Coordinates of C-alpha atoms and ligand atoms in Angstrom, one line a residue:
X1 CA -22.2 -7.2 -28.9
X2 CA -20.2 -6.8 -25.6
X3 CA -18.2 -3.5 -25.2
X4 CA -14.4 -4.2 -25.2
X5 CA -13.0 -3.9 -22.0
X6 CA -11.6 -0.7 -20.3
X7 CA -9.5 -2.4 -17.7
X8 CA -9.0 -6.2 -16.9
X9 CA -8.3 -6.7 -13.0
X10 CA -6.6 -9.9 -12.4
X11 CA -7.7 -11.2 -9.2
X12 CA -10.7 -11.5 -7.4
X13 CA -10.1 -11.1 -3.6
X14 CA -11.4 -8.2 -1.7
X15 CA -8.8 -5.9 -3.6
X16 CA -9.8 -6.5 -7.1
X17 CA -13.4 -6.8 -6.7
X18 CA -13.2 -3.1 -4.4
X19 CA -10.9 -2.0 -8.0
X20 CA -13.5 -3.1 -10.1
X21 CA -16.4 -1.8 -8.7
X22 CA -14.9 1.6 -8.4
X23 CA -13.8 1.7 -12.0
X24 CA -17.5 0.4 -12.9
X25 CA -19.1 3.4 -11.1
X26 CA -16.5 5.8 -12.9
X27 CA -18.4 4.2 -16.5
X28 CA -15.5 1.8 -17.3
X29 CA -16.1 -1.4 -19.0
X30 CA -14.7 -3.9 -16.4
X31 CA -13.6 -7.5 -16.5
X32 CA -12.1 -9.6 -13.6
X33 CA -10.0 -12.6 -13.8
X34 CA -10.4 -14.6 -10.7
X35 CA -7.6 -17.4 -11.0
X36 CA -9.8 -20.1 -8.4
X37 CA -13.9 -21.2 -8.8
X38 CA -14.9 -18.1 -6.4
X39 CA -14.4 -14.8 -5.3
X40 CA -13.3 -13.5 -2.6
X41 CA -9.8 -14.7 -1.9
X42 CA -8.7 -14.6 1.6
X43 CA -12.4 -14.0 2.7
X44 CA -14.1 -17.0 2.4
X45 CA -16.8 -19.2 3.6
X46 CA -17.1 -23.2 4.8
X47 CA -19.5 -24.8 6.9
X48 CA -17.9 -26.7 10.1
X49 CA -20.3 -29.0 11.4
X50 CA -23.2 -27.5 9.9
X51 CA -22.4 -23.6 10.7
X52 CA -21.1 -21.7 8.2
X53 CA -17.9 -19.3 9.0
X54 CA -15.2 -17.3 8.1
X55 CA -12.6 -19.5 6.4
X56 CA -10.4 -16.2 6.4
X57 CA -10.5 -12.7 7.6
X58 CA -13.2 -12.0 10.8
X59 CA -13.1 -8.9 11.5
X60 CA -11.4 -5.3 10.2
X61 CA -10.2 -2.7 11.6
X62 CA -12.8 0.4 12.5
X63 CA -10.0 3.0 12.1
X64 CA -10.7 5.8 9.5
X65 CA -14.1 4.3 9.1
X66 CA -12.5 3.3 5.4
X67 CA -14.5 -0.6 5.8
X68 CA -17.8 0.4 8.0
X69 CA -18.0 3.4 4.9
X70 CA -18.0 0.6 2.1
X71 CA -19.9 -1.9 4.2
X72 CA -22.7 1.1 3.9
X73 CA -22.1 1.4 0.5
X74 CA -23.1 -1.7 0.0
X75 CA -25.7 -2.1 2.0
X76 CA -24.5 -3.9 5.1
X77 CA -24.4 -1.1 7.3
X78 CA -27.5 -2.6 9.6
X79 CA -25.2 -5.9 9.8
X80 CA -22.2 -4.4 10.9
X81 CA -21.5 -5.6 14.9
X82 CA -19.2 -4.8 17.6
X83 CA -17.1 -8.2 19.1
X84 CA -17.9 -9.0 22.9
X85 CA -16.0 -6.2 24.8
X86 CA -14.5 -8.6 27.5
X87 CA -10.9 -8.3 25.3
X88 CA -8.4 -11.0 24.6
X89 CA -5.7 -12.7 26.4
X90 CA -2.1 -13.3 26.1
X91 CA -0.1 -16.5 26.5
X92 CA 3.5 -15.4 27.6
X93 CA 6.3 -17.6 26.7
X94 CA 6.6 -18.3 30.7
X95 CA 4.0 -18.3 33.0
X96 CA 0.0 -18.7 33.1
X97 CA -2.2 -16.4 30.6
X98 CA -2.6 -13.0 31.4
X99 CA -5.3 -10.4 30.1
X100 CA -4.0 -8.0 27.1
X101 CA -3.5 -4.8 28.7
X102 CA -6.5 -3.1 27.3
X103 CA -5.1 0.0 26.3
X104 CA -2.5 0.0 23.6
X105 CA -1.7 -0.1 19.9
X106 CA -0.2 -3.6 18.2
X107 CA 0.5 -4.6 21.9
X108 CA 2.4 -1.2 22.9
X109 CA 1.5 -0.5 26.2
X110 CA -0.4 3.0 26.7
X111 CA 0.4 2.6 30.5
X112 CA 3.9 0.8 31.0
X113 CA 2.9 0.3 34.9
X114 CA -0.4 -0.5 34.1
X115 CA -1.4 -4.0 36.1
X116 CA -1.7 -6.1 33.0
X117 CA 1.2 -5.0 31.7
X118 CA 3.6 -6.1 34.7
X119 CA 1.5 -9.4 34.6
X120 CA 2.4 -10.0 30.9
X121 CA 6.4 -8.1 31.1
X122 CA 7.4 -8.9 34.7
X123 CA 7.9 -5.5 36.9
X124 CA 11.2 -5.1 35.5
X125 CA 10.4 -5.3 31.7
X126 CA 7.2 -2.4 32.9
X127 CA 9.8 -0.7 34.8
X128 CA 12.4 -0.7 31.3
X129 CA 8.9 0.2 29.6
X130 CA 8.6 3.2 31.7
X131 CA 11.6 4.6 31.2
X132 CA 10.4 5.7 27.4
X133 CA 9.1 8.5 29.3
X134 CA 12.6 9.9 30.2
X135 CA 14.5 9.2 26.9
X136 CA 14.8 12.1 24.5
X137 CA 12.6 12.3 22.0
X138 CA 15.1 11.5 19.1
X139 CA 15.3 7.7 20.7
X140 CA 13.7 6.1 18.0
X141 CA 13.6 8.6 15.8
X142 CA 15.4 7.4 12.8
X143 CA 14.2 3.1 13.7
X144 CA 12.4 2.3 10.7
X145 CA 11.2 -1.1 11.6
X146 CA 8.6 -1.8 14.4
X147 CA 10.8 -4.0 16.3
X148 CA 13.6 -1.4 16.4
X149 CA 11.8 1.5 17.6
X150 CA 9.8 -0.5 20.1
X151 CA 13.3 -2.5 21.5
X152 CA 14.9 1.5 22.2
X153 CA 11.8 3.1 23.4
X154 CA 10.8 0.0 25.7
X155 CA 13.0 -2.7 25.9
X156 CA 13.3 -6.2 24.6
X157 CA 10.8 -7.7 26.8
X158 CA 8.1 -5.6 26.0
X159 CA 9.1 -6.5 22.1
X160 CA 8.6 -10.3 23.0
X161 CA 5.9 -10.7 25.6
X162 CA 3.6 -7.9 23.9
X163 CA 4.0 -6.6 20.5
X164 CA 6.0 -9.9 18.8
X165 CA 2.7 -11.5 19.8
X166 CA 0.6 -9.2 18.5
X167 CA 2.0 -8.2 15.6
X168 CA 2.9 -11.8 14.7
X169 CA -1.0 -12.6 14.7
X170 CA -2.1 -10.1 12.3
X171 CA 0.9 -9.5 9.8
X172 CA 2.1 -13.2 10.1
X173 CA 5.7 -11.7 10.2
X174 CA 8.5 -10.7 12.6
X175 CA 8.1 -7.0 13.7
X176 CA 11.8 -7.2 13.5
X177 CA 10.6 -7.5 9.1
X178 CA 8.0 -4.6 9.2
X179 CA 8.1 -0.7 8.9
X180 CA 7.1 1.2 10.9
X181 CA 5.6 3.6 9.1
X182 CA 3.5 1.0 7.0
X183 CA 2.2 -1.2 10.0
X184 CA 1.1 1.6 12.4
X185 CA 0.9 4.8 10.4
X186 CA 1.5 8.1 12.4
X187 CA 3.3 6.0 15.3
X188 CA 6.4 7.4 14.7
X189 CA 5.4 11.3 14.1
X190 CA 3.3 10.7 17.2
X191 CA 6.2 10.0 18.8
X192 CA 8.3 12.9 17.3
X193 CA 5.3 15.4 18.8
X194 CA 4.3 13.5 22.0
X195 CA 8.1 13.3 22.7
X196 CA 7.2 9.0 24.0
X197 CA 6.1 6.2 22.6
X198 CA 3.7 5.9 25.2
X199 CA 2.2 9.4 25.0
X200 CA 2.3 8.9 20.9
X201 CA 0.0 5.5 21.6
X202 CA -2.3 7.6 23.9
X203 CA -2.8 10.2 21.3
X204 CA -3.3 7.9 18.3
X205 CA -6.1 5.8 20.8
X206 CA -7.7 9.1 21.4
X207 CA -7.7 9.8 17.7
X208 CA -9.3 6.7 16.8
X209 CA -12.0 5.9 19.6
X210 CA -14.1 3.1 19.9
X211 CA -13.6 -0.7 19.4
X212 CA -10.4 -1.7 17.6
X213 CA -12.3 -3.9 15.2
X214 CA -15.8 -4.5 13.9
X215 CA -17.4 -7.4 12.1
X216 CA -20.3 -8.6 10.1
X217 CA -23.8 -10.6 11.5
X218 CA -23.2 -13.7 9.9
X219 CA -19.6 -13.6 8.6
X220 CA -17.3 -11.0 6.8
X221 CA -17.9 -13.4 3.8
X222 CA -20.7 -11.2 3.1
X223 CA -18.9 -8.9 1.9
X224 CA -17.6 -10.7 -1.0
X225 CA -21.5 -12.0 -1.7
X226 CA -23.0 -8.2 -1.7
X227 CA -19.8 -6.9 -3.6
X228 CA -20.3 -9.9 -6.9
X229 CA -23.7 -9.3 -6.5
X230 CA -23.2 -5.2 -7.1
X231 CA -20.3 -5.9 -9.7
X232 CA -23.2 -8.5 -11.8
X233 CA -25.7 -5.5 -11.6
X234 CA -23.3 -2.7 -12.7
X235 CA -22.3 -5.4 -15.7
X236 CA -18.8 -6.1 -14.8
X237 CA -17.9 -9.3 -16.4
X238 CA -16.5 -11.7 -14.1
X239 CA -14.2 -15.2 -15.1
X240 CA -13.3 -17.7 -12.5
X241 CA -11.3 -20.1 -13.5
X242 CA -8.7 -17.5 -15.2
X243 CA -5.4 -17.9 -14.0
X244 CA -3.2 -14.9 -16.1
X245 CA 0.5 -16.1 -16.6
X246 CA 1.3 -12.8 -17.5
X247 CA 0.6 -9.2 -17.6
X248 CA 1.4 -6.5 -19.5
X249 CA 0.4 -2.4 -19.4
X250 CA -2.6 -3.6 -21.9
X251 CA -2.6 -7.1 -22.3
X252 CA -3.1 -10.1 -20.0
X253 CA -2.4 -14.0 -20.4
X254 CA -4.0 -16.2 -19.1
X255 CA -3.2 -20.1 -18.6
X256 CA -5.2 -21.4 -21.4
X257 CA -3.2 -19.1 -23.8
X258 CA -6.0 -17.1 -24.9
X259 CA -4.6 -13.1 -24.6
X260 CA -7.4 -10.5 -23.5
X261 CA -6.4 -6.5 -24.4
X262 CA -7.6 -3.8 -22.1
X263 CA -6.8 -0.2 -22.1
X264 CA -5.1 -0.9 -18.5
X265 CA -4.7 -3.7 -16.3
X266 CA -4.7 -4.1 -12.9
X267 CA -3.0 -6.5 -11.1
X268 CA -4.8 -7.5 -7.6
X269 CA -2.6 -10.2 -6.3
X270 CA 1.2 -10.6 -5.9
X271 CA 1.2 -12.5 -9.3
X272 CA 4.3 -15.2 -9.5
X273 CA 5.4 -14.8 -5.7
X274 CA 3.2 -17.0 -4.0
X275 CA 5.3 -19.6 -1.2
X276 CA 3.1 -22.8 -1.2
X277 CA 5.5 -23.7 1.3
X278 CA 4.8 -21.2 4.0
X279 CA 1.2 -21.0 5.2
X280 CA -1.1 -20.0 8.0
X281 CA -3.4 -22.5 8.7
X282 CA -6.8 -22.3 10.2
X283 CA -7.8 -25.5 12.3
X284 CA -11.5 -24.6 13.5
X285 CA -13.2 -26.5 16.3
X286 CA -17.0 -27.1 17.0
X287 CA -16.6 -28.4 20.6
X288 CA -19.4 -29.1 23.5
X289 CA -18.5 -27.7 26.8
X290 CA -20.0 -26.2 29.1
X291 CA -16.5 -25.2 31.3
X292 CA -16.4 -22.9 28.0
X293 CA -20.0 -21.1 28.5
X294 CA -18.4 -18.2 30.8
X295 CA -15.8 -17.3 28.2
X296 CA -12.6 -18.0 30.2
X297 CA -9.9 -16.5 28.6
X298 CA -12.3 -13.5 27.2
X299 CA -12.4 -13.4 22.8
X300 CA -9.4 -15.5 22.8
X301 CA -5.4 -15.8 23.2
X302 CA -2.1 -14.5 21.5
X303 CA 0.6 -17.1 21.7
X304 CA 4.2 -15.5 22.9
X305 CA 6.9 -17.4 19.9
X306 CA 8.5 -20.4 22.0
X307 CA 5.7 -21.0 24.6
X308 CA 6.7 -24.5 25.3
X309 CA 3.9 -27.4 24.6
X310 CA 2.0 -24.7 22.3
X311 CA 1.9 -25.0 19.1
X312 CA -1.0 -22.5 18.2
X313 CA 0.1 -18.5 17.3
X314 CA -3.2 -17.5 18.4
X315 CA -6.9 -18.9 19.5
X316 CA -10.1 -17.1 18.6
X317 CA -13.0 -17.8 20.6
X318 CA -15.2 -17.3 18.0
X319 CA -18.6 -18.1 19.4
X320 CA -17.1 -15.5 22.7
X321 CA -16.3 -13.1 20.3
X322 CA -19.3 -12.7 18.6
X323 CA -22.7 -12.8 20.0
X324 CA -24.4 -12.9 16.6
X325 CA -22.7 -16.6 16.4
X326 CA -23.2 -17.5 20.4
X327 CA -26.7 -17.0 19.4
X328 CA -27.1 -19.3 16.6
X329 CA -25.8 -22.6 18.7
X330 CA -27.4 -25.0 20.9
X331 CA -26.4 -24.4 24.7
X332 CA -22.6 -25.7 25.7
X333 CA -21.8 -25.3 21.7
X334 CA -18.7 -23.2 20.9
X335 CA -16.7 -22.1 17.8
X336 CA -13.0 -22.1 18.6
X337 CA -10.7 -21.0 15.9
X338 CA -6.8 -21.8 16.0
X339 CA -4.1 -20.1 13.9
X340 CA -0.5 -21.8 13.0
X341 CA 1.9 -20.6 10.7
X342 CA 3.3 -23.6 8.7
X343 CA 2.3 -26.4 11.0
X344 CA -0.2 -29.1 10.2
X345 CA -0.6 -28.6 6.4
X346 CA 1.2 -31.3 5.9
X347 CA -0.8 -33.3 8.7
X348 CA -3.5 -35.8 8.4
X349 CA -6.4 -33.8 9.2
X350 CA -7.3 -35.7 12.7
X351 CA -3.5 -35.3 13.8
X352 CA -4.3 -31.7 13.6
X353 CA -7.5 -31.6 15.1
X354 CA -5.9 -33.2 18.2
X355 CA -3.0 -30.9 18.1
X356 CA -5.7 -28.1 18.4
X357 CA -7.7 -30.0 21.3
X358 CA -5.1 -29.8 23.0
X359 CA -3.7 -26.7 22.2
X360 CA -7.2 -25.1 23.1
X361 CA -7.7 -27.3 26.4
X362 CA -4.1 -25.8 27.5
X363 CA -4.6 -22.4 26.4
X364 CA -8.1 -21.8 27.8
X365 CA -7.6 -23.9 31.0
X366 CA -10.6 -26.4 30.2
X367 CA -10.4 -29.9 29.6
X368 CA -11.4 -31.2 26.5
X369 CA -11.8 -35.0 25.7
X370 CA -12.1 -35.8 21.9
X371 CA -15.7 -36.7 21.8
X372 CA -16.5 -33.3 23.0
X373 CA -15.3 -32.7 19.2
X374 CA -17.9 -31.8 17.3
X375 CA -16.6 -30.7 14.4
X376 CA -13.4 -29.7 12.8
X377 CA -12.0 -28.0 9.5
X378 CA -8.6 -27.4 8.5
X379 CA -7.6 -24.3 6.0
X380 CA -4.5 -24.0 4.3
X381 CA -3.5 -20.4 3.4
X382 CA -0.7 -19.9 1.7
X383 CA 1.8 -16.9 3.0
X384 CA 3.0 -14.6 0.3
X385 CA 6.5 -13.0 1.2
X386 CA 7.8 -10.9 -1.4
X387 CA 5.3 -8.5 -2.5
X388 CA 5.0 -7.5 -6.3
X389 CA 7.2 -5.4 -7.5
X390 CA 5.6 -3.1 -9.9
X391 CA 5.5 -3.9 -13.6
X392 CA 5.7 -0.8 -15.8
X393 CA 2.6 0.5 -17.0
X394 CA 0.0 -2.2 -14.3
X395 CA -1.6 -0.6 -11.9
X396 CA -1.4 -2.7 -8.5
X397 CA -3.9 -2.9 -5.1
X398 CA -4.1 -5.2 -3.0
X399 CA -2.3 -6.9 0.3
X400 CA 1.2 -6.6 -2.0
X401 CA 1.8 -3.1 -2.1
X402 CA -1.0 -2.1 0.8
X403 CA 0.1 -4.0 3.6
X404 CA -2.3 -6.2 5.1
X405 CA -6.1 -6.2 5.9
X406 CA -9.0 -5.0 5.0
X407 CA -8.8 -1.7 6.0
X408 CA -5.8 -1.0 4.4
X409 CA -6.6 -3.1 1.0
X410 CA -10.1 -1.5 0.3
X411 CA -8.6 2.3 1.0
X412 CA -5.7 2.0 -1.3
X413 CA -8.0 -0.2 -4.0
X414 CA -10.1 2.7 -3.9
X415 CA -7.0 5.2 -4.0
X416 CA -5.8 3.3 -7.0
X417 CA -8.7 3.1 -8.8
X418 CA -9.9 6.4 -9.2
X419 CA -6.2 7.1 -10.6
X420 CA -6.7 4.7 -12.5
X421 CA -10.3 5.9 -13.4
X422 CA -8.6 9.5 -14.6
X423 CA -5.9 8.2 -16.3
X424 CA -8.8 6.5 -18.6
X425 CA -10.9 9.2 -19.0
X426 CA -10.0 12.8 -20.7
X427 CA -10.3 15.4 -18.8
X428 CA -13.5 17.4 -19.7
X429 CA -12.8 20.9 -20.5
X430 CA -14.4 23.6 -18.4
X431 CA -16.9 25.3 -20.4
X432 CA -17.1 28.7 -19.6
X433 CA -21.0 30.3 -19.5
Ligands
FAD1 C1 -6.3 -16.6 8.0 C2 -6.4 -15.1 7.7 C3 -7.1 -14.3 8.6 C4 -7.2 -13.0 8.3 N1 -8.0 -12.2 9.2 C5 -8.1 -10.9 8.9 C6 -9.0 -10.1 9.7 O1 -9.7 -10.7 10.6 N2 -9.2 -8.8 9.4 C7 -8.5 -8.2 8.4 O2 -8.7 -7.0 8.1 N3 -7.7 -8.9 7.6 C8 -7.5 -10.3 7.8 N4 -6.7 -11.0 7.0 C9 -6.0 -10.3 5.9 C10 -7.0 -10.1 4.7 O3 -7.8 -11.2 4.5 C11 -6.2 -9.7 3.5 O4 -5.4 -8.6 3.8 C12 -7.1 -9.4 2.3 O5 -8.2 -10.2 2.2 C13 -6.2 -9.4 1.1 O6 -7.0 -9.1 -0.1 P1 -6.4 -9.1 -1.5 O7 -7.5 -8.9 -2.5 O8 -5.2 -8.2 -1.6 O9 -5.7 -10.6 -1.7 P2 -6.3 -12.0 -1.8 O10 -7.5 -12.1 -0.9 O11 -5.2 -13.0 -1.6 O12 -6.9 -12.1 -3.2 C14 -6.1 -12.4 -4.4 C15 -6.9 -13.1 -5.4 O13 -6.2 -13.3 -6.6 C16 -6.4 -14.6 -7.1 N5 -5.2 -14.9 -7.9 C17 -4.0 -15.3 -7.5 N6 -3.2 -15.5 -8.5 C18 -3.9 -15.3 -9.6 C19 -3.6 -15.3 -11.0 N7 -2.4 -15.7 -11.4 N8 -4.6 -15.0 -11.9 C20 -5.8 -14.6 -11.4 N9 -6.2 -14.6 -10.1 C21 -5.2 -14.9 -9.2 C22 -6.5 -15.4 -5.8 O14 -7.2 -16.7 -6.1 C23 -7.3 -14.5 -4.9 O15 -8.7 -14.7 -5.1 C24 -6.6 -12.4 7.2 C25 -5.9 -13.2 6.3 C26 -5.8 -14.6 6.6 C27 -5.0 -15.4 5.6

């Protein structure tokens, strides 16, 4: 007879699947309700003409070592690869592409006067940039959002033509909507010691060497493989198909009615607040050209908001970015992957493969004709705005309450789960001999 469950996680992205494997290894008795067919939520797999690849997250973030460690864990640790080191590029609202100054932190510069940052701010936006260095160190101080502290420490312009683009790319949200605090953590003490946002940048860099990001050989989506295949052999039961309506401290309903009772529930998605409305979508090309072969606008581009003609937030040159792929494709064969938020969802999926063409022959400065076209695959995420608020008595992990990415999602599932691990299990008494 099965053992009644300890905890039910509902949700079965990276966050619930980290929760449950945790709570497994601390001898619970796990079940996971995963509301689609598959695991894995936002990292996902699909094959574009004939190559499979990240439908979702790419890459994570190598600070703190939190996803490399659990990579390890799992037994992925020879897989984990560093992305070509030639860096990205920036699309500015005005004006041709410029490289992303290479040091910095969400598009801060580390170096106002560096070259690449006049390129991208204009001398005068480097020069307003500079002057961080000769406000006092309480400018900024008490700015909670990103926007804010970077608009008083550097000006407007490196807010727009830097960090909005940055920041816009990997949080899918105005900086002038984020803290602080939660995006860049230690930014703002950093500045409180270093006495500039320039000199807190340049500490937190030295703190946290290396490349910004790592991925996987063959795809992040390998990650949510290994992790169902360790959940399966430490016996956590797994449901797909299990949408839960509702949750409660012990009890969880699902769509069909049926009512499953845990000890505690976990909740690893922003249940009830998801916008179908609002997405990002992912329009990925397979094209044939050689003008591409040398890379010309390095791993890819940020798009400044308002760039006329652009309809793209950001281009990935996938196949540039990552050797491991380059090498799996014929000669002249590359993977280019375009981001939009809420645009072409709503499109016939050639309209948007031709708004993406073209967006990708603009934005890397090589013509593209549509039969170079080898492939293409629209993905539809859907953007969630309001994270959960907690319900008394569920625990919570995930993107909701841990701001987003992998780094930041597997380190607080972990967090979580081991409180929820000791809240489960009595304390044992120290024997004394
Ligand atoms: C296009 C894109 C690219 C990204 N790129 C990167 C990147 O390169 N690097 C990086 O670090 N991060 C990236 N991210 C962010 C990263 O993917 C997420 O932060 C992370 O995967 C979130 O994991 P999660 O488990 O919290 O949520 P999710 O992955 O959203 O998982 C939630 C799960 O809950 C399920 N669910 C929803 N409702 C219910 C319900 N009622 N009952 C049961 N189950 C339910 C969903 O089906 C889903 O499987 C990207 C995100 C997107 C969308």
């Amino acid at each position: 007879m099965n053992r009644p469950d300890d905890v039910i996680v509902v949700g079965g992205g990276i966050a619930g699947l980290v929760a449950a494997r945790e709570l497994a290894i601390g001898g619970l008795a796990v079940t996971v309700c995963e509301a689609s067919e598959s695991l894995g939520g936002r990292v996902a797999r699909h094959t574009v003409a004939g190559i499979d690849l990240d439908a979702g997250a790419e890459s994570f973030a190598t600070r703190g070592d939190t996803v490399a460690d659990f990579l390890t864990e799992l037994g992925l640790g020879q897989a984990i690869v560093s992305p070509n080191q030639v860096g990205a590029w920036l699309k500015p609202a005005q004006g041709p592409a410029v490289p992303m100054p290479a040091t910095g932190l969400l598009g801060i510069p580390a170096t106002p006067l560096a070259r690449g940052v006049i390129a991208a701010t204009g001398l005068l936006g480097a020069l307003r940039a500079q002057a961080d260095v000769i406000l006092p160190r309480r400018v900024g101080a008490t700015s909670t959002t990103l926007a804010e502290l970077v608009r008083v420490r550097m000006g407007q312009r490196v807010l727009d033509r830097l960090v909005a683009p940055v920041v816009t790319g990997i949080h899918s949200r105005n900086p002038d909507t984020l803290d602080a605090d939660v995006v860049a953590p230690g930014l703002r003490t950093a500045l409180a010691d270093a006495g500039s946002l320039s000199g807190a940048v340049r500490s937190l860099r030295q703190s946290t060497p290396g490349s910004a990001v790592g991925g996987l050989r063959g795809g992040m989506y390998l990650l949510v493989e290994a992790l169902h295949a360790d959940l399966l052999a430490r016996g956590v039961r797994i449901r797909t198909h299990a949408r839960a309506t509702g949750v409660t401290a012990r009890q969880v309903t699902l769509a069909t009615g049926e009512q499953l009772a845990a000890r505690a529930v976990v909740l690893a998605t922003p249940l009830g607040s998801e916008s179908t409305d609002v997405s990002i979508v992912i329009a990925t090309l397979v094209v044939d050209s050689a003008g591409l072969d040398d890379a010309p606008r390095g791993t890819g581009l940020l798009v400044a908001a308002g760039t006329p003609g652009i309809r793209a937030k950001a281009l990935t040159h996938a196949s540039a970015k990552w050797p491991w792929l380059a090498a799996t494709l014929p000669a002249h064969r590359h993977v280019l992957r375009l981001s939009y938020n809420n645009t072409g969802n709503n499109l016939p999926e050639a309209a948007l493969a031709d708004i993406a063409r073209v967006d990708a022959e603009n934005l890397l400065g090589v013509p593209l004709a549509a039969q170079d076209v080898h492939g293409f695959a629209r993905v539809v995420w859907p953007i969630r705005h309001d994270p959960v608020a907690r319900r008394d008595g569920v625990w919570q992990v995930g993107e909701g309450v841990a701001s987003t990415g992998l780094a930041a999602v597997i380190s607080q599932a972990r967090t979580e789960s081991e409180s929820v691990r000791r809240a489960l299990t009595p304390r044992q008494e120290k024997i004394e001999p």
